[in-house]
Coordinates of C-alpha atoms and ligand atoms in Angstrom, one line a residue:
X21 CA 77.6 110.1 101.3
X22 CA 78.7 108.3 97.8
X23 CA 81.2 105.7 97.7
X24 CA 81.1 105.1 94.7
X25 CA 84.1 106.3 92.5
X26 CA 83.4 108.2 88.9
X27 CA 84.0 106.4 86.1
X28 CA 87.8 108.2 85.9
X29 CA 88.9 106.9 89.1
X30 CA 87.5 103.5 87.7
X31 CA 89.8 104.0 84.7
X32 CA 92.8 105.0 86.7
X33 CA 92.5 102.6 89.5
X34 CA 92.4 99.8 86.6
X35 CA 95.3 101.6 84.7
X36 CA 97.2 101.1 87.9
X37 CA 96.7 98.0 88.6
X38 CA 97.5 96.7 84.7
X39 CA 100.8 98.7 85.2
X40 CA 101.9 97.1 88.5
X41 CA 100.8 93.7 87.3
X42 CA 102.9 94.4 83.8
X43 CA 106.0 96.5 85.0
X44 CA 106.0 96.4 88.8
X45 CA 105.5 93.2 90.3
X46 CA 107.9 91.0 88.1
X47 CA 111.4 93.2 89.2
X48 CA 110.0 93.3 93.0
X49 CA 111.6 90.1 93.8
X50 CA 115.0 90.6 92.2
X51 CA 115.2 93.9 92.9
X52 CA 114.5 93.3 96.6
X53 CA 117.3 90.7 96.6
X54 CA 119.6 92.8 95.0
X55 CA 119.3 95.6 96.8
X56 CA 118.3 97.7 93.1
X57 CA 117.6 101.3 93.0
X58 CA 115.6 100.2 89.9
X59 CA 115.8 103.4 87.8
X60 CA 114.4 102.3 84.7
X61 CA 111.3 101.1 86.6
X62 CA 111.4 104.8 87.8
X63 CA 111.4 105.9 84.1
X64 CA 108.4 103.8 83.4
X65 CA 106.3 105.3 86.6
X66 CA 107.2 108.3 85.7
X67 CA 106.3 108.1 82.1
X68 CA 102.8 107.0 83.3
X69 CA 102.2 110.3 84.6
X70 CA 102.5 109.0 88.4
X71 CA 105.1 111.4 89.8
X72 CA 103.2 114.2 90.8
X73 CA 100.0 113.3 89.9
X74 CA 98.2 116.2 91.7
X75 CA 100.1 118.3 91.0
X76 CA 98.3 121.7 88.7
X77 CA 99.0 120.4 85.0
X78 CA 100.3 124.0 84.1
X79 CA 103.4 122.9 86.3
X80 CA 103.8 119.3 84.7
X81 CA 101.7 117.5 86.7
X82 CA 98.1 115.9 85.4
X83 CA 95.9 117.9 88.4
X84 CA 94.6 114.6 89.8
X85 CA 92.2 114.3 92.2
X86 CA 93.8 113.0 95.9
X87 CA 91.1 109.9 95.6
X88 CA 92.7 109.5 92.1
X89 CA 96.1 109.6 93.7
X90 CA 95.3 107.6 96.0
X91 CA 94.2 104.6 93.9
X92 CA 97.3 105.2 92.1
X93 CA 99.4 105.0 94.8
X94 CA 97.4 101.7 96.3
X95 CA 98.0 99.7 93.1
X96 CA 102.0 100.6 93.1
X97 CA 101.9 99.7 97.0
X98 CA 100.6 96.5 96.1
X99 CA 103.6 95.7 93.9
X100 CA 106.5 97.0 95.6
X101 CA 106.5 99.6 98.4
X102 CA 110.2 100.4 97.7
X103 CA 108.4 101.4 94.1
X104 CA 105.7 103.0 96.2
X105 CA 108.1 105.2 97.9
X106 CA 109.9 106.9 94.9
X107 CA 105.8 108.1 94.0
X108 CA 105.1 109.3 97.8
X109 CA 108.8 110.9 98.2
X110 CA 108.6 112.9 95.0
X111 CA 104.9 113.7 95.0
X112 CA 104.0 114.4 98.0
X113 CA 106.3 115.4 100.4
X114 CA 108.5 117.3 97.7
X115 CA 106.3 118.3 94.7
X116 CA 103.2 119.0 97.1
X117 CA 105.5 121.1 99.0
X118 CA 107.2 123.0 96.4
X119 CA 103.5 123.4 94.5
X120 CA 102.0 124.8 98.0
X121 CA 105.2 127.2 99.2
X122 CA 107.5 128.2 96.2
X123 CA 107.5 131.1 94.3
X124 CA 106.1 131.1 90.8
X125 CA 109.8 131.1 89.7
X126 CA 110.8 127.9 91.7
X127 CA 107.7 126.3 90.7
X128 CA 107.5 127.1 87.0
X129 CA 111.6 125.3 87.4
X130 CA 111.3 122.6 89.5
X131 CA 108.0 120.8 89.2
X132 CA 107.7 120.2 85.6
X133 CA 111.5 118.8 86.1
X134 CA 110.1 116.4 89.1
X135 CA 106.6 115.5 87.6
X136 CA 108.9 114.3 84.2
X137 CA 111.0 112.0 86.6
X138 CA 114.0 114.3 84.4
X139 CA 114.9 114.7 88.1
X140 CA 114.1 113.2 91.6
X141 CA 113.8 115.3 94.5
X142 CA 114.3 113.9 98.6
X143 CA 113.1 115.3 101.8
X144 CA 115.8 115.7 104.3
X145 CA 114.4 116.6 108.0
X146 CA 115.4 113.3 109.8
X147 CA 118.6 113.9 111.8
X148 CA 121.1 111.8 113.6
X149 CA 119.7 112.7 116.9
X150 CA 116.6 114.4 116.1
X151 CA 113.5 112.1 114.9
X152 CA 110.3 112.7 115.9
X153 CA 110.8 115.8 117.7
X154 CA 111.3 117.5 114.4
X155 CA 111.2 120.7 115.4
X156 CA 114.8 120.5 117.4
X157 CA 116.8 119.7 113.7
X158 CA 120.1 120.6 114.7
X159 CA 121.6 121.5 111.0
X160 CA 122.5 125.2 111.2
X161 CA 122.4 127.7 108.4
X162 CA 124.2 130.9 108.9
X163 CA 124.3 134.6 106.9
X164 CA 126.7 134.2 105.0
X165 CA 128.1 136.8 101.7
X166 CA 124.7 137.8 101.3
X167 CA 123.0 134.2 101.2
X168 CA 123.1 131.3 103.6
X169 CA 125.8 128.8 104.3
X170 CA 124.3 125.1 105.6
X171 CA 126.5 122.8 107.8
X172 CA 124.8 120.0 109.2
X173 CA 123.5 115.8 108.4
X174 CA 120.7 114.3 107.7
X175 CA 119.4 110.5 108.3
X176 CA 117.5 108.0 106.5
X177 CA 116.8 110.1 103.4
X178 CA 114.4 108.7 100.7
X179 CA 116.2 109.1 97.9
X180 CA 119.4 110.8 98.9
X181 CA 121.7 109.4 96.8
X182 CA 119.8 109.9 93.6
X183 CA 118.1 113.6 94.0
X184 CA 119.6 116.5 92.6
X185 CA 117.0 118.6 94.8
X186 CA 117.0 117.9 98.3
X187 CA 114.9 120.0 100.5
X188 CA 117.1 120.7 103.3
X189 CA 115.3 121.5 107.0
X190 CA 118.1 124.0 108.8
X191 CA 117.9 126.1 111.9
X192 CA 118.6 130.1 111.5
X193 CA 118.1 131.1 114.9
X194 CA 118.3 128.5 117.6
X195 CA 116.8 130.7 120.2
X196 CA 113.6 131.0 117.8
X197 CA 113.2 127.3 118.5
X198 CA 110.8 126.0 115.4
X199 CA 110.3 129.2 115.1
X200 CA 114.0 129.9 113.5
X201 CA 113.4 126.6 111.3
X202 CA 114.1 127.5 107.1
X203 CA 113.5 125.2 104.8
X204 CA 115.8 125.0 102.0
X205 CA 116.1 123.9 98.2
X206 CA 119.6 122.5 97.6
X207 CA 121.0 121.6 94.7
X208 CA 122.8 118.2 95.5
X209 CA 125.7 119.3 93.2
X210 CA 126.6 122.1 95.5
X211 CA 130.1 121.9 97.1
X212 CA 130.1 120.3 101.1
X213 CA 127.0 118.5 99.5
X214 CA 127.9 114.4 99.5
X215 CA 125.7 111.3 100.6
X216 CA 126.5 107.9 101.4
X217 CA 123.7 104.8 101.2
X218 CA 122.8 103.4 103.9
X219 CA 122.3 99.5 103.6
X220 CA 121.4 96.7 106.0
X221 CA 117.3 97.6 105.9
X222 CA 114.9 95.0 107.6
X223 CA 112.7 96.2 104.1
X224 CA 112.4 98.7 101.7
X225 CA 115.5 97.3 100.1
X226 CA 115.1 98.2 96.5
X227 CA 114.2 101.7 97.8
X228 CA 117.4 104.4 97.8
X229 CA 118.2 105.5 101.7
X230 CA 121.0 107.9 102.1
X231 CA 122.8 109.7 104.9
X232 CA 123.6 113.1 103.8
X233 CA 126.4 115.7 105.1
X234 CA 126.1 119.0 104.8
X235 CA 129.5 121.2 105.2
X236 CA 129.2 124.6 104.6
X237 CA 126.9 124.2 101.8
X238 CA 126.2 128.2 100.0
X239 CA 122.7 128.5 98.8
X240 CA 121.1 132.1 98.1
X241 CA 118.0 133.5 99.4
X242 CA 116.4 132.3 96.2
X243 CA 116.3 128.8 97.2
X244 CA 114.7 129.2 100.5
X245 CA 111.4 127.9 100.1
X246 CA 109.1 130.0 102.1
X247 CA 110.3 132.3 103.9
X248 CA 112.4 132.1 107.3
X249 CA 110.6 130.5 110.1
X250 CA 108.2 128.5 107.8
X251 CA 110.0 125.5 108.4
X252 CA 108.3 124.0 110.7
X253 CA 105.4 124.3 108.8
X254 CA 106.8 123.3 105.8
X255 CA 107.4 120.1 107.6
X256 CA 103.8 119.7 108.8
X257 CA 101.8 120.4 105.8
X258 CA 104.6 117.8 103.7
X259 CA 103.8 115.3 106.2
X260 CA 100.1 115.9 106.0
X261 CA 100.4 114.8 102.3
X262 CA 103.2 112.2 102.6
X263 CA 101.0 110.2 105.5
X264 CA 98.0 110.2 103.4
X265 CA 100.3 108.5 100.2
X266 CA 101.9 106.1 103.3
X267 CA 98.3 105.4 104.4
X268 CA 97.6 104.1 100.5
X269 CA 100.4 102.2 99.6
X270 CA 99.9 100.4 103.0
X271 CA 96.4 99.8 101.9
X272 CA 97.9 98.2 98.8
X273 CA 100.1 96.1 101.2
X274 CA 96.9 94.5 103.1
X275 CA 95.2 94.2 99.3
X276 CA 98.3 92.0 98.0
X277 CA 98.5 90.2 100.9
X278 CA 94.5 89.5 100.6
X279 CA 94.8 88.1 96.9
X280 CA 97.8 86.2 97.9
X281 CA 96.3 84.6 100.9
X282 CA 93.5 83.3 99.0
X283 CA 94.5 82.6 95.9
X284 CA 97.2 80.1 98.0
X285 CA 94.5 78.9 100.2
X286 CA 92.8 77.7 97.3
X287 CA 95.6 75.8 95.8
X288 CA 97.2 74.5 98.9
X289 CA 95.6 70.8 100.1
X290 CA 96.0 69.2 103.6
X291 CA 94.4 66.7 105.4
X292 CA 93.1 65.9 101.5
X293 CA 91.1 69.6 101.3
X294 CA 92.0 73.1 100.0
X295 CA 93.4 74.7 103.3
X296 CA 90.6 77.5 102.6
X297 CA 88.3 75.0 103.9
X298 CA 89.7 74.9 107.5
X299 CA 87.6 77.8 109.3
X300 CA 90.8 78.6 111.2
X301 CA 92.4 79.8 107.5
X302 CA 88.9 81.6 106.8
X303 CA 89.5 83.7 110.1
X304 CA 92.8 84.9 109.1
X305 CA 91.5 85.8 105.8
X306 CA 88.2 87.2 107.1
X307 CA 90.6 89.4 109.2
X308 CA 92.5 90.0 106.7
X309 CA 89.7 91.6 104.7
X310 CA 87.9 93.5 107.2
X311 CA 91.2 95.4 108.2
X312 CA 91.9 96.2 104.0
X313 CA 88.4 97.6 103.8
X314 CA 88.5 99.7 106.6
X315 CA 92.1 101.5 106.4
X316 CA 90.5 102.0 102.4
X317 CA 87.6 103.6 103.9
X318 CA 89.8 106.0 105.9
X319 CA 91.8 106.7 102.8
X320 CA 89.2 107.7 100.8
X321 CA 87.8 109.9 103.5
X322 CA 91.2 111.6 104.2
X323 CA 91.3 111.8 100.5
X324 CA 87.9 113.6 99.7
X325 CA 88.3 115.9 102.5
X326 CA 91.7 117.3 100.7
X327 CA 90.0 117.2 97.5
X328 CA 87.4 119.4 99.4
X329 CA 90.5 121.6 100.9
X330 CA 89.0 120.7 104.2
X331 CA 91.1 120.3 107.4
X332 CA 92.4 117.2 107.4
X333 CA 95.1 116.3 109.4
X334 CA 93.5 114.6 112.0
X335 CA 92.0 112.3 109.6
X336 CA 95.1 111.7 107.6
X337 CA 96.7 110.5 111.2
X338 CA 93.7 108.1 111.6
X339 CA 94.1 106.9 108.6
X340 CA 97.9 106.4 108.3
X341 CA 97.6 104.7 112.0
X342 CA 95.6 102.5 111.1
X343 CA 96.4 101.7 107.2
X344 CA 100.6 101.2 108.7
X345 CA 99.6 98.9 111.3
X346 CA 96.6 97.0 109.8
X347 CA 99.4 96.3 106.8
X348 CA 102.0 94.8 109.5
X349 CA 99.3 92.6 110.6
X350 CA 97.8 91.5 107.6
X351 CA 101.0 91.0 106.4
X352 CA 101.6 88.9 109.3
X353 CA 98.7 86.8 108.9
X354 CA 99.8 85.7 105.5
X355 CA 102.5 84.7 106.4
X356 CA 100.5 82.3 108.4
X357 CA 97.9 81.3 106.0
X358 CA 101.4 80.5 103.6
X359 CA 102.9 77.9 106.2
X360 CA 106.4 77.9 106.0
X361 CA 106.1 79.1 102.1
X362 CA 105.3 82.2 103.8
X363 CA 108.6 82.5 105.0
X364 CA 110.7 82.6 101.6
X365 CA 110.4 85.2 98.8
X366 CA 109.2 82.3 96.6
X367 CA 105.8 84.1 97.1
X368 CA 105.4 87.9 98.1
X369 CA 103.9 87.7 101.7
X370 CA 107.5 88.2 103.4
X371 CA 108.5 91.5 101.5
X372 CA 105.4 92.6 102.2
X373 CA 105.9 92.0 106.2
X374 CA 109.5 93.0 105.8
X375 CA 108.4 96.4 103.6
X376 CA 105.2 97.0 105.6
X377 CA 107.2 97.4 109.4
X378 CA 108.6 100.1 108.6
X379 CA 105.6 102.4 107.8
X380 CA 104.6 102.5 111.4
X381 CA 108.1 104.3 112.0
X382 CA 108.0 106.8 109.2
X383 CA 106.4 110.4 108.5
X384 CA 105.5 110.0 112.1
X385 CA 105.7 106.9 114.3
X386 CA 102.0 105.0 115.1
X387 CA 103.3 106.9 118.9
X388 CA 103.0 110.0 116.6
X389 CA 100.0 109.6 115.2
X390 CA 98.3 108.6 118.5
X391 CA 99.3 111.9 120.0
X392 CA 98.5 114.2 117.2
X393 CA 94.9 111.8 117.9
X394 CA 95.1 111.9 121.1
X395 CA 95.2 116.3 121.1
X396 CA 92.3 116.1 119.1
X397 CA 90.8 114.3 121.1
X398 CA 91.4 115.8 124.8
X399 CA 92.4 119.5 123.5
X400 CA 96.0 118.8 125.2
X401 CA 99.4 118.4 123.4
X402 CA 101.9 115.7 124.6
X403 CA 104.1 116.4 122.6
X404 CA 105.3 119.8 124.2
X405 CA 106.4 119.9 127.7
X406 CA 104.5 121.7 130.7
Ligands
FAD28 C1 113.6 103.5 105.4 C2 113.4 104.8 106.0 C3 113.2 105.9 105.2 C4 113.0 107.2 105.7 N1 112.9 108.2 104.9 C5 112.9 109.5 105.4 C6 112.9 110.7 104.5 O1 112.8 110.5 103.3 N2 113.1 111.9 105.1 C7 113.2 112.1 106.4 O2 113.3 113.2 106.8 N3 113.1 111.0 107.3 C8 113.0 109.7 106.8 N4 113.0 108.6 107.6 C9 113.1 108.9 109.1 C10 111.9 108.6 109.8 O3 110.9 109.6 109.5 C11 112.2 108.5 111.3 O4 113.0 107.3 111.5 C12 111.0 108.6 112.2 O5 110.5 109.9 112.2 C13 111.3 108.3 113.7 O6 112.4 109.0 114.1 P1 113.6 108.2 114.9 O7 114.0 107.1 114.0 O8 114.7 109.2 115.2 O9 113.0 107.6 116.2 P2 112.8 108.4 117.6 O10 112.1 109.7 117.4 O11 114.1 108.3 118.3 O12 111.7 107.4 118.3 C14 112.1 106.1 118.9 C15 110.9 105.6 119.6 O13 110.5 106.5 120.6 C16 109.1 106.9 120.4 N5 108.8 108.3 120.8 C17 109.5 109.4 120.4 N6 109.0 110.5 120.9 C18 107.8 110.1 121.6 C19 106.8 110.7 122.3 N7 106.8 112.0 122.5 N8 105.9 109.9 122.9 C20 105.9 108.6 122.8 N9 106.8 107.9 122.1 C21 107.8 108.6 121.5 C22 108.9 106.6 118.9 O14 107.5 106.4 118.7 C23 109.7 105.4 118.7 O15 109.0 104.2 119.1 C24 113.1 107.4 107.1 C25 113.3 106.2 107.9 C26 113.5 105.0 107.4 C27 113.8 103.9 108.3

């Protein structure tokens, strides 16, 4: 077992982390406040090569190793996660998925289009009423003039408002169950195609969330990616990826709130002593540290098990259990070590709580993960019905 990164992920890990320092963590604050889809900042990301970094370089993309992409993706989580998501949204769940399941024509069009940032892509599964039982998506696409016409909504979509690709989950054949599930590649300029933004988040607030309708929206059998009744596992294999960049940024979450913690510990006297003195501080911190080092351990094993093409889904669950929920408590803890500092955006801790919480709800709820775990573990599946 070697732990030890190559010299290139040294490089890129250190390349991150000047960018985020440089063009990432200034905005966060203002951007946060404001509610700012910051699409210059996007520009800049993507003119570091960072949108669809593993993706093959033939399509646009710099063939990155997922450790490589990883560290990249740790570094922007440690500035902003609303940053953070544009990378994971575009790379991984839509990039990845048009990379692993289009045709060489939808590839050789798209990707080099999303890896420029010349357009952004979303991911549109999430449904009024249908969350994590993915499989029952209730938007309907029906034969129609030779193609397929697409009626339905969509919730909480990454990027909604700003794609011009959204991939569009749909159900052919509702008796097929998720066997009847298509997935589709709309253009967002289609007619019966509009979205609306969705405001009000807890976090996230810089990042773009949309609720998108779908009204008898024509696409042609060319822009069904896969074939019919691949949906599903689409779906899966997206969120195998999209977990995995999750899992890092969160990793990035516990870092920043690390560095924070002690850097204010340091600074900040009571009772006529740094508060980093008081062993009660050092706990928190110690804490704080072990659960950063361990969620990065389980990164970088979910990482070189896809660089090996090795299953990994299991792993990736682990490790985006654990990374989500070890950055909510961390996060937490900061908070703490910050007094009531900790509570304003005068210093970063409370973004990060506010922008960490909801990484235990997305691309699978920590309920989620525990069950996809738990079938691992025990050979049976809660999630479908006796
Ligand atoms: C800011 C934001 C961005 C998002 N971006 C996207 C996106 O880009 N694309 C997209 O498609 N979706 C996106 N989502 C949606 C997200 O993936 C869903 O919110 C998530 O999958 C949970 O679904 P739900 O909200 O319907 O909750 P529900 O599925 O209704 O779950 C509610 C509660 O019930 C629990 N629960 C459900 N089923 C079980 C079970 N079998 N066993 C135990 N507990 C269970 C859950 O764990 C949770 O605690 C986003 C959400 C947010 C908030």
């Amino acid at each position: 077992m070697n732990l030890d990164l190559t010299d290139e992920q040294q490089l890129i890990r250190e390349t991150a982390r000047e960018f985020a320092d440089r063009e990432i963590i200034p905005r966060a604050r203002e951007n946060d406040r404001a509610e700012r889809f910051d699409t210059e900042l996007v520009k800049r990301i993507a003119e570091m090569g960072y949108l669809g970094a593993p993706v093959a370089e033939d399509y646009g993309g710099r063939s990155l190793d997922y450790v490589s992409y990883g560290l990249i993706v740790e570094e922007i989580g440690r500035g902003d996660s609303s940053a953070r998501t544009v990378v994971s949204v575009q790379t991984s769940l839509v990039a990845g998925s048009i990379e692993q399941w289009g045709t060489e024509e939808q590839k050789r069009e798209i990707l080099p289009k999303l890896c420029s940032g010349e357009w952004l892509g979303c991911f549109g599964l999430t449904e009024p009423g249908t969350g994590s039982d993915a499989a029952s998506v209730a938007t309907r696409a029906t034969r129609r003039n030779g193609g397929w016409s697409i009626s339905g909504s969509k919730m909480f979509i990454s990027l909604g408002n700003n794609a011009k690709v959204a991939m569009v989950f749909a159900q052919t054949d509702p008796e097929q169950k998720h066997r009847g599930v298509a997935c589709f590649l709309v253009p967002t300029d289609r007619p019966g195609f509009s979205s609306q933004e969705i405001h009000g988040k807890l976090g996230l607030r810089a990042s773009d969330t949309a609720e998108l309708s779908l009204d008898g929206v024509e696409v042609s059998d060319d822009e069904l990616l896969g074939q019919i009744g691949d949906g599903f596992k689409i779906a899966m294999s997206a969120l195998d990826r999209g977990r995995y960049s999750v899992a890092a940024g969160c990793v990035g979450i516990a870092q920043g709130c690390v560095n924070e913690s002690v850097k204010y510990a340091q600074e900040r006297r009571q009772f006529d002593r740094p508060i980093a003195s008081f062993q009660l501080v050092q706990e928190l911190i110690a804490e704080m540290v072990v659960d950063t080092d361990a969620a990065r351990l389980l990164v970088w094993r979910a990482g070189h098990l896809k660089d090996r093409k090795r299953p990994n889904t299991l792993e990736t669950s682990i490790a985006k259990y654990y990374a989500t929920e070890a950055a909510v408590r961390c996060a937490n803890a900061a908070i703490q070590v910050h007094g009531g500092y900790g509570y304003i955006d005068e210093y970063p801790v409370e973004r990060y709580m506010r922008d960490a919480r909801v990484t235990t709800l997305y691309e699978g709820t920590s309920q989620i993960q525990k069950l996809i775990i738990g079938r691992h573990a025990t050979g049976i599946n809660a999630l479908i019905p006796e």
